[in-house]
Amino acid sequence: MGWVNVADLESGEPDDAARRILGGTVHAGEVSLRIVEVEAYGGPLDGPWPDPAAHSFRGSTPRNEVMFGPAGRLYVYLSYGMHLCMNVSCGPDGTAAAVLLRAGEVVAGHDIVEGRRAGRSPRSARVEAGWARGPGNLGRALGVSLADNGTELFDASSAVTLQLLPHPLPEQAVASGPRVGVSLAADRPWRFWIRGSSAVSSYKRSPRAAVPGGLEA
């Protein structure tokens, strides 16, 4: 496996790291997913990328400390008491930022993922495209747990690993827009996805978000 140096995620803005991760492959056991959708998140008000939608906005806690670095670590959190979501820490060590893995295409381990998604629908190309669509489904497809929090993704011996493309995807292959479901900083265009992928999730704006063009952080 050819590994790209973690330095690729240490410099630049969180959205730069998100674009760098897009198109890469995340591996967990026999399952591999091509990452087709991501969202970037910043950190506290006194940091370089203040982001009220980020878990780290109010500072470091035992839950979010992985977001504060070093880069290339897996940040796993439980959403709505049932969905395990996966993020990749980025930026300089000590500075909070992360990239949420929002959707992926299954490229290896199809039978395993199908078993984890059992009872959903009969298998078809359309159903398969939705196996890792959305951050909760992506975490389920890979079989991650809270015990994977803090994993060094660029260490080939880790249970969960990340392999980046040799170069970022060309601009024409990538679309961007506002993040999904956040009520603060809702119009920040830090969601990126690969054009034409059927695994990309649909945009859903939080009903608690400010009206576009109105005042918000």
Coordinates of N, CA and C in Angstrom, one line a residue:
M1 N 0.9 -1.2 0.0 CA 0.0 0.0 0.0 C 0.9 1.2 0.0
G2 N 0.6 2.2 -0.9 CA 1.4 3.4 -0.9 C 0.8 4.5 0.0
W3 N 1.6 4.9 1.0 CA 1.1 5.8 2.0 C 1.5 7.3 1.7
V4 N 0.6 8.2 1.8 CA 0.9 9.6 1.6 C 1.2 10.1 3.0
N5 N 2.2 10.9 3.1 CA 2.6 11.5 4.4 C 1.5 12.3 5.0
V6 N 1.4 12.1 6.4 CA 0.4 12.8 7.1 C 0.5 14.3 7.0
A7 N 1.7 14.8 6.6 CA 1.9 16.2 6.4 C 1.0 16.8 5.5
D8 N 0.4 16.0 4.6 CA -0.6 16.5 3.6 C -1.8 17.1 4.4
L9 N -2.1 16.7 5.6 CA -3.2 17.1 6.4 C -2.8 18.1 7.5
E10 N -1.6 18.4 7.6 CA -1.1 19.2 8.7 C -1.1 20.7 8.4
S11 N -1.0 21.0 7.1 CA -0.9 22.4 6.7 C -2.1 22.8 5.9
G12 N -2.4 24.1 5.9 CA -3.5 24.6 5.1 C -4.8 24.7 6.0
E13 N -5.9 25.1 5.3 CA -7.2 25.2 6.0 C -7.9 23.9 6.1
P14 N -8.9 23.8 7.0 CA -9.6 22.5 7.1 C -10.3 22.1 5.8
D15 N -10.7 23.1 5.0 CA -11.3 22.7 3.7 C -10.3 22.2 2.7
D16 N -9.0 22.6 2.9 CA -8.0 22.0 2.0 C -7.8 20.6 2.4
A17 N -7.8 20.3 3.7 CA -7.7 18.9 4.1 C -8.9 18.0 3.6
A18 N -10.1 18.6 3.7 CA -11.2 17.9 3.2 C -11.1 17.5 1.7
R19 N -10.7 18.5 0.9 CA -10.4 18.2 -0.5 C -9.4 17.1 -0.7
R20 N -8.4 17.1 0.2 CA -7.3 16.2 0.0 C -7.7 14.8 0.3
I21 N -8.6 14.6 1.3 CA -9.1 13.3 1.7 C -10.1 12.8 0.7
L22 N -10.9 13.6 0.0 CA -11.9 13.2 -0.9 C -11.3 12.4 -2.0
G23 N -11.9 11.2 -2.3 CA -11.4 10.3 -3.3 C -10.4 9.3 -2.7
G24 N -10.0 9.4 -1.5 CA -9.1 8.5 -0.8 C -9.9 7.2 -0.4
T25 N -9.2 6.3 0.2 CA -9.8 5.0 0.6 C -9.6 4.8 2.1
V26 N -10.7 4.4 2.8 CA -10.6 4.1 4.2 C -10.7 2.5 4.3
H27 N -9.9 1.9 5.1 CA -9.9 0.4 5.2 C -10.1 0.1 6.6
A28 N -10.9 -1.0 6.9 CA -11.2 -1.5 8.2 C -11.4 -3.0 8.0
G29 N -10.4 -3.8 8.4 CA -10.5 -5.2 8.1 C -10.5 -5.5 6.6
E30 N -11.5 -6.3 6.2 CA -11.7 -6.6 4.8 C -12.5 -5.7 4.0
V31 N -13.0 -4.6 4.7 CA -13.9 -3.6 4.1 C -13.1 -2.4 3.7
S32 N -13.3 -1.9 2.4 CA -12.7 -0.7 2.0 C -13.7 0.2 1.3
L33 N -13.7 1.5 1.6 CA -14.6 2.4 1.0 C -13.9 3.6 0.4
R34 N -14.3 3.9 -0.8 CA -13.8 5.1 -1.5 C -14.6 6.3 -0.9
I35 N -13.9 7.3 -0.4 CA -14.6 8.4 0.2 C -15.1 9.4 -0.9
V36 N -16.4 9.6 -0.9 CA -17.0 10.4 -2.0 C -17.7 11.7 -1.5
E37 N -17.7 11.9 -0.2 CA -18.3 13.1 0.4 C -17.7 13.3 1.8
V38 N -17.3 14.6 2.0 CA -16.7 15.0 3.3 C -17.2 16.4 3.7
E39 N -17.0 16.7 5.0 CA -17.3 18.0 5.5 C -16.1 18.5 6.4
A40 N -15.7 19.7 6.3 CA -14.7 20.2 7.1 C -15.2 21.0 8.3
Y41 N -14.5 20.9 9.5 CA -14.9 21.6 10.7 C -13.7 22.2 11.3
G42 N -13.9 23.4 11.9 CA -12.8 24.1 12.5 C -12.7 23.9 14.0
G43 N -12.5 25.0 14.8 CA -12.3 24.8 16.2 C -12.8 26.0 17.0
P44 N -12.2 26.3 18.2 CA -12.7 27.3 19.1 C -12.6 28.7 18.5
L45 N -13.2 29.7 19.2 CA -13.3 31.1 18.8 C -11.9 31.7 18.8
D46 N -11.0 31.2 19.7 CA -9.6 31.8 19.7 C -8.6 31.1 18.8
G47 N -9.1 30.2 18.0 CA -8.2 29.5 17.1 C -8.3 30.1 15.7
P48 N -7.5 29.5 14.8 CA -7.4 30.1 13.4 C -8.7 29.9 12.6
W49 N -9.5 28.9 13.0 CA -10.7 28.6 12.2 C -11.9 28.5 13.1
P50 N -12.4 29.6 13.7 CA -13.5 29.6 14.6 C -14.8 29.0 13.9
D51 N -15.4 28.0 14.5 CA -16.5 27.3 13.9 C -17.5 26.8 14.9
P52 N -18.6 27.6 15.1 CA -19.6 27.3 16.1 C -20.3 25.9 15.8
A53 N -20.2 25.4 14.6 CA -20.8 24.1 14.3 C -19.9 22.9 14.8
A54 N -18.6 23.2 15.1 CA -17.7 22.1 15.5 C -17.8 21.7 16.9
H55 N -17.6 20.4 17.2 CA -17.6 19.9 18.6 C -16.5 20.6 19.4
S56 N -15.5 21.1 18.8 CA -14.4 21.7 19.5 C -14.5 23.2 19.8
F57 N -15.7 23.7 19.4 CA -15.8 25.2 19.5 C -15.7 25.7 20.9
R58 N -16.1 25.0 21.9 CA -16.0 25.4 23.3 C -14.8 24.9 24.0
G59 N -13.8 24.4 23.3 CA -12.6 24.0 23.8 C -12.5 22.5 23.9
S60 N -11.3 22.0 24.4 CA -11.0 20.6 24.5 C -11.7 19.9 25.6
T61 N -12.3 18.7 25.4 CA -12.9 17.9 26.4 C -12.5 16.4 26.1
P62 N -12.7 15.5 27.1 CA -12.3 14.1 26.8 C -13.0 13.6 25.6
R63 N -14.2 14.1 25.2 CA -14.8 13.6 24.0 C -14.2 14.0 22.7
N64 N -13.8 15.3 22.7 CA -13.3 15.9 21.4 C -11.8 16.1 21.3
E65 N -11.0 15.6 22.3 CA -9.6 15.9 22.3 C -8.8 15.5 21.1
V66 N -9.3 14.4 20.4 CA -8.6 14.0 19.2 C -8.6 15.1 18.1
M67 N -9.7 15.9 18.1 CA -9.7 17.0 17.1 C -8.6 18.0 17.3
F68 N -7.9 18.0 18.4 CA -6.9 19.0 18.7 C -5.5 18.4 18.2
G69 N -5.5 17.3 17.6 CA -4.3 16.8 17.0 C -3.6 15.7 17.8
P70 N -2.6 15.2 17.2 CA -2.0 15.5 15.9 C -2.9 15.1 14.7
A71 N -2.5 15.6 13.5 CA -3.3 15.2 12.3 C -3.2 13.8 12.0
G72 N -4.2 13.3 11.3 CA -4.3 11.9 10.8 C -4.8 10.9 11.8
R73 N -5.5 11.4 12.9 CA -6.1 10.5 13.9 C -7.6 10.4 13.6
L74 N -8.1 9.3 14.0 CA -9.5 9.0 13.8 C -10.3 9.5 15.0
Y75 N -11.3 10.4 14.8 CA -12.2 10.9 15.8 C -13.5 10.2 15.6
V76 N -13.9 9.4 16.5 CA -15.2 8.7 16.4 C -16.1 9.2 17.5
Y77 N -17.3 9.6 17.2 CA -18.3 10.0 18.2 C -19.7 9.4 17.9
L78 N -20.5 9.3 19.0 CA -21.8 8.7 18.9 C -22.8 9.8 18.6
S79 N -23.6 9.7 17.6 CA -24.6 10.7 17.2 C -26.0 10.1 17.4
Y80 N -26.8 10.9 18.1 CA -28.2 10.5 18.4 C -28.3 9.2 19.1
G81 N -27.2 8.9 19.9 CA -27.2 7.7 20.7 C -27.1 6.4 19.9
M82 N -26.9 6.4 18.6 CA -26.9 5.2 17.8 C -26.0 5.2 16.6
H83 N -25.6 6.3 16.1 CA -24.8 6.4 14.9 C -23.3 6.7 15.2
L84 N -22.4 5.9 14.8 CA -21.0 6.1 15.0 C -20.4 6.9 13.8
C85 N -20.0 8.1 14.0 CA -19.5 8.9 12.9 C -18.0 9.0 13.0
M86 N -17.3 9.1 11.8 CA -15.9 9.1 11.7 C -15.4 10.4 11.1
N87 N -14.3 10.9 11.8 CA -13.7 12.1 11.4 C -12.2 11.9 11.3
V88 N -11.5 12.7 10.6 CA -10.0 12.7 10.5 C -9.5 14.0 11.0
S89 N -8.7 14.0 12.0 CA -8.1 15.2 12.6 C -7.1 15.8 11.5
C90 N -7.1 17.1 11.5 CA -6.2 17.8 10.6 C -5.7 19.1 11.2
G91 N -4.8 19.8 10.5 CA -4.2 21.0 11.0 C -3.0 20.7 11.9
P92 N -2.3 21.8 12.4 CA -1.2 21.6 13.3 C -1.6 21.0 14.6
D93 N -0.7 20.2 15.2 CA -0.9 19.6 16.5 C -1.2 20.7 17.5
G94 N -2.3 20.5 18.3 CA -2.8 21.5 19.3 C -3.8 22.4 18.8
T95 N -4.1 22.4 17.5 CA -5.1 23.3 16.9 C -6.3 22.4 16.4
A96 N -7.5 22.7 16.8 CA -8.6 21.8 16.5 C -9.1 22.0 15.1
A97 N -9.3 20.9 14.4 CA -9.9 20.9 13.1 C -10.1 19.4 12.7
A98 N -11.1 19.1 12.0 CA -11.3 17.7 11.5 C -12.2 17.7 10.3
V99 N -12.1 16.5 9.6 CA -12.9 16.3 8.4 C -13.9 15.1 8.7
L100 N -15.1 15.4 8.6 CA -16.1 14.3 8.7 C -16.3 13.5 7.4
L101 N -16.2 12.2 7.5 CA -16.4 11.3 6.4 C -17.9 11.1 6.2
R102 N -18.5 11.7 5.2 CA -20.0 11.7 5.1 C -20.5 10.5 4.3
A103 N -19.8 10.1 3.3 CA -20.3 9.0 2.4 C -19.2 8.3 1.7
G104 N -19.4 7.0 1.4 CA -18.4 6.3 0.6 C -19.0 5.2 -0.3
E105 N -18.2 4.8 -1.2 CA -18.6 3.7 -2.1 C -17.8 2.5 -1.7
V106 N -18.5 1.3 -1.6 CA -17.9 0.1 -1.2 C -17.0 -0.4 -2.3
V107 N -15.7 -0.6 -2.1 CA -14.8 -1.1 -3.1 C -14.3 -2.5 -2.8
A108 N -14.4 -2.9 -1.5 CA -14.0 -4.3 -1.1 C -14.8 -4.6 0.2
G109 N -15.1 -6.0 0.3 CA -15.9 -6.4 1.4 C -17.4 -6.3 1.3
H110 N -17.8 -6.4 0.0 CA -19.3 -6.2 -0.2 C -20.2 -7.1 0.6
D111 N -19.8 -8.4 0.7 CA -20.6 -9.3 1.5 C -20.7 -9.0 2.9
I112 N -19.6 -8.5 3.5 CA -19.5 -8.1 4.9 C -20.4 -6.9 5.1
V113 N -20.3 -5.9 4.3 CA -21.2 -4.7 4.4 C -22.6 -5.1 4.2
E114 N -22.9 -6.0 3.3 CA -24.3 -6.4 3.1 C -24.9 -7.0 4.3
G115 N -24.1 -7.8 5.0 CA -24.5 -8.4 6.2 C -24.8 -7.4 7.3
R116 N -23.9 -6.4 7.4 CA -24.1 -5.3 8.4 C -25.3 -4.5 8.1
R117 N -25.8 -4.5 6.8 CA -26.9 -3.7 6.4 C -28.1 -4.6 6.2
A118 N -28.1 -5.9 6.8 CA -29.1 -6.9 6.6 C -30.5 -6.4 7.0
G119 N -31.5 -6.8 6.2 CA -32.9 -6.4 6.6 C -33.3 -5.1 6.0
R120 N -32.4 -4.4 5.2 CA -32.8 -3.1 4.6 C -33.6 -3.3 3.4
S121 N -33.0 -3.9 2.4 CA -33.7 -4.1 1.1 C -33.0 -5.2 0.3
P122 N -33.6 -5.9 -0.6 CA -32.9 -6.8 -1.5 C -31.8 -6.1 -2.2
R123 N -30.7 -6.9 -2.4 CA -29.5 -6.2 -2.9 C -29.7 -5.8 -4.4
S124 N -29.2 -4.6 -4.7 CA -29.3 -4.1 -6.1 C -28.3 -3.0 -6.2
A125 N -27.9 -2.6 -7.4 CA -27.0 -1.5 -7.5 C -27.4 -0.2 -6.8
R126 N -28.7 0.0 -6.8 CA -29.3 1.2 -6.2 C -29.1 1.1 -4.6
V127 N -29.5 -0.1 -4.1 CA -29.4 -0.3 -2.7 C -27.9 -0.2 -2.2
E128 N -27.0 -0.9 -3.0 CA -25.6 -0.9 -2.7 C -25.0 0.5 -2.6
A129 N -25.5 1.4 -3.4 CA -25.0 2.8 -3.4 C -25.3 3.5 -2.1
G130 N -26.3 3.0 -1.4 CA -26.7 3.7 -0.2 C -26.1 3.0 1.1
W131 N -25.3 1.9 0.9 CA -24.8 1.2 2.1 C -23.9 2.1 3.0
A132 N -23.2 3.1 2.4 CA -22.3 3.9 3.2 C -22.6 5.4 2.9
R133 N -23.9 5.7 2.6 CA -24.4 7.0 2.3 C -24.8 7.7 3.6
G134 N -24.1 8.7 4.0 CA -24.4 9.4 5.3 C -23.4 8.9 6.3
P135 N -23.0 9.7 7.3 CA -21.9 9.4 8.2 C -22.2 8.2 9.1
G136 N -23.4 8.0 9.5 CA -23.8 6.9 10.4 C -23.7 5.6 9.6
N137 N -24.2 5.6 8.4 CA -24.1 4.4 7.5 C -22.7 4.0 7.2
L138 N -21.8 5.1 7.0 CA -20.4 4.8 6.7 C -19.7 4.1 7.8
G139 N -20.0 4.6 9.1 CA -19.4 4.0 10.2 C -19.9 2.6 10.4
R140 N -21.2 2.3 10.1 CA -21.7 1.0 10.2 C -21.1 0.0 9.2
A141 N -20.9 0.5 8.0 CA -20.4 -0.3 6.9 C -19.0 -0.7 7.2
L142 N -18.2 0.1 7.9 CA -16.8 -0.2 8.3 C -16.7 -1.0 9.6
G143 N -17.8 -1.0 10.3 CA -17.8 -1.7 11.6 C -17.0 -1.1 12.7
V144 N -16.9 0.2 12.7 CA -16.0 0.9 13.7 C -16.8 0.9 15.1
S145 N -16.0 1.2 16.1 CA -16.6 1.3 17.4 C -15.9 2.5 18.1
L146 N -16.4 2.9 19.3 CA -15.8 4.0 20.0 C -14.3 3.6 20.4
A147 N -14.0 2.3 20.5 CA -12.7 1.9 20.9 C -11.7 2.3 19.8
D148 N -12.2 2.6 18.6 CA -11.3 3.0 17.5 C -10.9 4.5 17.6
N149 N -11.5 5.2 18.5 CA -11.2 6.6 18.6 C -9.7 6.8 18.9
G150 N -9.1 7.7 18.2 CA -7.7 8.0 18.4 C -6.8 7.2 17.5
T151 N -7.3 6.3 16.7 CA -6.5 5.5 15.9 C -5.6 6.3 14.9
E152 N -4.3 5.9 14.7 CA -3.5 6.6 13.8 C -3.7 6.0 12.4
L153 N -4.4 6.8 11.6 CA -4.9 6.3 10.3 C -3.8 6.1 9.3
F154 N -2.7 6.7 9.5 CA -1.6 6.6 8.5 C -0.5 5.5 8.9
D155 N -0.9 4.8 10.0 CA 0.0 3.7 10.4 C -0.6 2.4 9.8
A156 N 0.2 1.7 8.9 CA -0.3 0.6 8.2 C -0.7 -0.6 9.1
S157 N -0.3 -0.6 10.4 CA -0.6 -1.6 11.3 C -1.9 -1.4 12.1
S158 N -2.5 -0.2 11.9 CA -3.7 0.1 12.6 C -4.9 -0.7 12.1
A159 N -6.0 -0.8 12.9 CA -7.2 -1.5 12.5 C -8.0 -0.8 11.5
V160 N -7.9 0.6 11.5 CA -8.5 1.4 10.5 C -7.4 2.3 9.9
T161 N -7.4 2.3 8.6 CA -6.3 3.1 7.9 C -6.9 3.9 6.8
L162 N -6.2 5.0 6.4 CA -6.6 5.9 5.4 C -5.5 6.0 4.3
Q163 N -5.9 5.8 3.1 CA -5.0 5.9 2.0 C -5.4 7.0 1.0
L164 N -4.6 8.1 0.9 CA -5.0 9.2 0.1 C -4.6 9.0 -1.4
L165 N -5.2 9.7 -2.3 CA -4.8 9.7 -3.7 C -3.4 10.3 -3.8
P166 N -2.6 10.0 -4.8 CA -1.3 10.7 -4.9 C -1.4 12.2 -5.1
H167 N -2.5 12.6 -5.7 CA -2.8 14.1 -5.8 C -4.3 14.3 -5.6
P168 N -4.6 15.6 -5.2 CA -6.0 15.9 -5.0 C -6.8 15.7 -6.3
L169 N -8.1 15.5 -6.2 CA -8.9 15.4 -7.4 C -8.9 16.7 -8.1
P170 N -9.1 16.7 -9.4 CA -9.2 18.0 -10.2 C -10.4 18.7 -9.8
E171 N -10.3 20.0 -9.9 CA -11.4 20.9 -9.5 C -12.7 20.6 -10.1
Q172 N -12.7 20.2 -11.4 CA -13.9 19.9 -12.2 C -14.6 18.7 -11.7
A173 N -13.9 17.8 -10.9 CA -14.5 16.6 -10.4 C -15.2 16.7 -9.1
V174 N -15.0 17.9 -8.5 CA -15.5 18.2 -7.1 C -16.5 19.3 -7.1
A175 N -17.6 19.0 -6.3 CA -18.6 20.0 -6.0 C -18.5 20.4 -4.6
S176 N -19.1 21.6 -4.2 CA -19.1 22.0 -2.8 C -20.3 22.8 -2.5
G177 N -20.6 22.8 -1.2 CA -21.8 23.5 -0.8 C -21.9 23.6 0.7
P178 N -23.0 24.1 1.3 CA -23.2 24.2 2.7 C -23.2 22.8 3.4
R179 N -22.8 22.8 4.7 CA -22.8 21.5 5.4 C -24.2 21.1 5.8
V180 N -24.4 19.8 6.0 CA -25.7 19.2 6.2 C -26.1 19.2 7.7
G181 N -27.3 19.7 8.0 CA -27.9 19.5 9.3 C -27.4 20.4 10.4
V182 N -26.4 21.3 10.2 CA -25.9 22.1 11.3 C -26.8 23.4 11.4
S183 N -27.0 23.8 12.6 CA -27.8 25.0 12.9 C -27.0 26.3 12.9
L184 N -25.7 26.2 13.2 CA -24.8 27.4 13.2 C -23.8 27.3 12.1
A185 N -23.4 28.4 11.5 CA -22.5 28.5 10.4 C -23.0 27.6 9.3
A186 N -24.3 27.6 9.1 CA -25.0 26.6 8.2 C -24.6 26.9 6.7
D187 N -24.2 28.1 6.4 CA -24.0 28.4 5.0 C -22.5 28.3 4.6
R188 N -21.6 27.9 5.5 CA -20.2 27.8 5.2 C -20.1 26.7 4.2
P189 N -19.5 26.9 3.0 CA -19.4 25.9 2.0 C -18.3 24.9 2.2
W190 N -18.3 24.2 3.3 CA -17.3 23.2 3.6 C -17.7 21.8 3.4
R191 N -18.7 21.5 2.7 CA -19.0 20.2 2.3 C -18.6 20.0 0.8
F192 N -17.9 18.9 0.6 CA -17.3 18.6 -0.7 C -17.7 17.2 -1.1
W193 N -18.0 17.0 -2.4 CA -18.4 15.6 -2.9 C -17.9 15.4 -4.3
I194 N -17.8 14.2 -4.7 CA -17.4 13.8 -6.0 C -18.6 13.9 -6.9
R195 N -18.5 14.7 -8.0 CA -19.7 14.8 -8.9 C -20.0 13.4 -9.6
G196 N -21.3 13.1 -9.7 CA -21.7 11.9 -10.3 C -21.7 10.7 -9.5
S197 N -21.3 10.7 -8.2 CA -21.3 9.5 -7.4 C -22.7 9.3 -6.9
S198 N -23.3 8.1 -7.0 CA -24.6 7.9 -6.5 C -24.7 7.6 -5.0
A199 N -23.5 7.6 -4.4 CA -23.4 7.4 -3.0 C -23.5 8.7 -2.2
V200 N -23.4 9.8 -2.8 CA -23.4 11.1 -2.1 C -24.8 11.3 -1.5
S201 N -24.8 11.8 -0.3 CA -26.1 12.1 0.4 C -26.8 13.3 -0.2
S202 N -28.0 13.5 0.1 CA -28.8 14.7 -0.3 C -28.6 15.8 0.7
Y203 N -28.7 17.0 0.3 CA -28.6 18.1 1.2 C -29.8 18.3 2.0
K204 N -29.7 18.4 3.4 CA -30.8 18.7 4.3 C -30.4 19.8 5.2
R205 N -31.1 20.9 5.1 CA -30.7 22.1 5.9 C -31.5 21.9 7.3
S206 N -30.8 22.3 8.3 CA -31.4 22.2 9.7 C -32.5 23.3 9.8
P207 N -33.7 22.9 10.3 CA -34.8 23.8 10.5 C -34.4 24.9 11.5
R208 N -33.4 24.7 12.3 CA -32.9 25.7 13.3 C -31.9 26.7 12.7
A209 N -31.5 26.5 11.5 CA -30.5 27.3 10.9 C -31.1 28.7 10.5
A210 N -30.3 29.7 10.5 CA -30.7 31.0 10.1 C -31.1 31.0 8.7
V211 N -32.0 31.9 8.3 CA -32.4 32.1 6.9 C -31.1 32.5 6.1
P212 N -30.9 31.8 4.9 CA -29.7 32.2 4.1 C -29.6 33.7 3.9
G213 N -28.5 34.2 4.1 CA -28.2 35.6 4.0 C -28.5 36.4 5.2
G214 N -29.1 35.7 6.3 CA -29.3 36.4 7.5 C -28.1 36.4 8.4
L215 N -28.2 36.9 9.6 CA -27.1 36.9 10.5 C -26.9 35.6 11.3
E216 N -25.7 35.1 11.2 CA -25.3 33.9 12.0 C -23.8 33.9 12.2
A217 N -23.3 33.1 13.1 CA -21.9 33.1 13.3 C -21.1 32.5 12.1

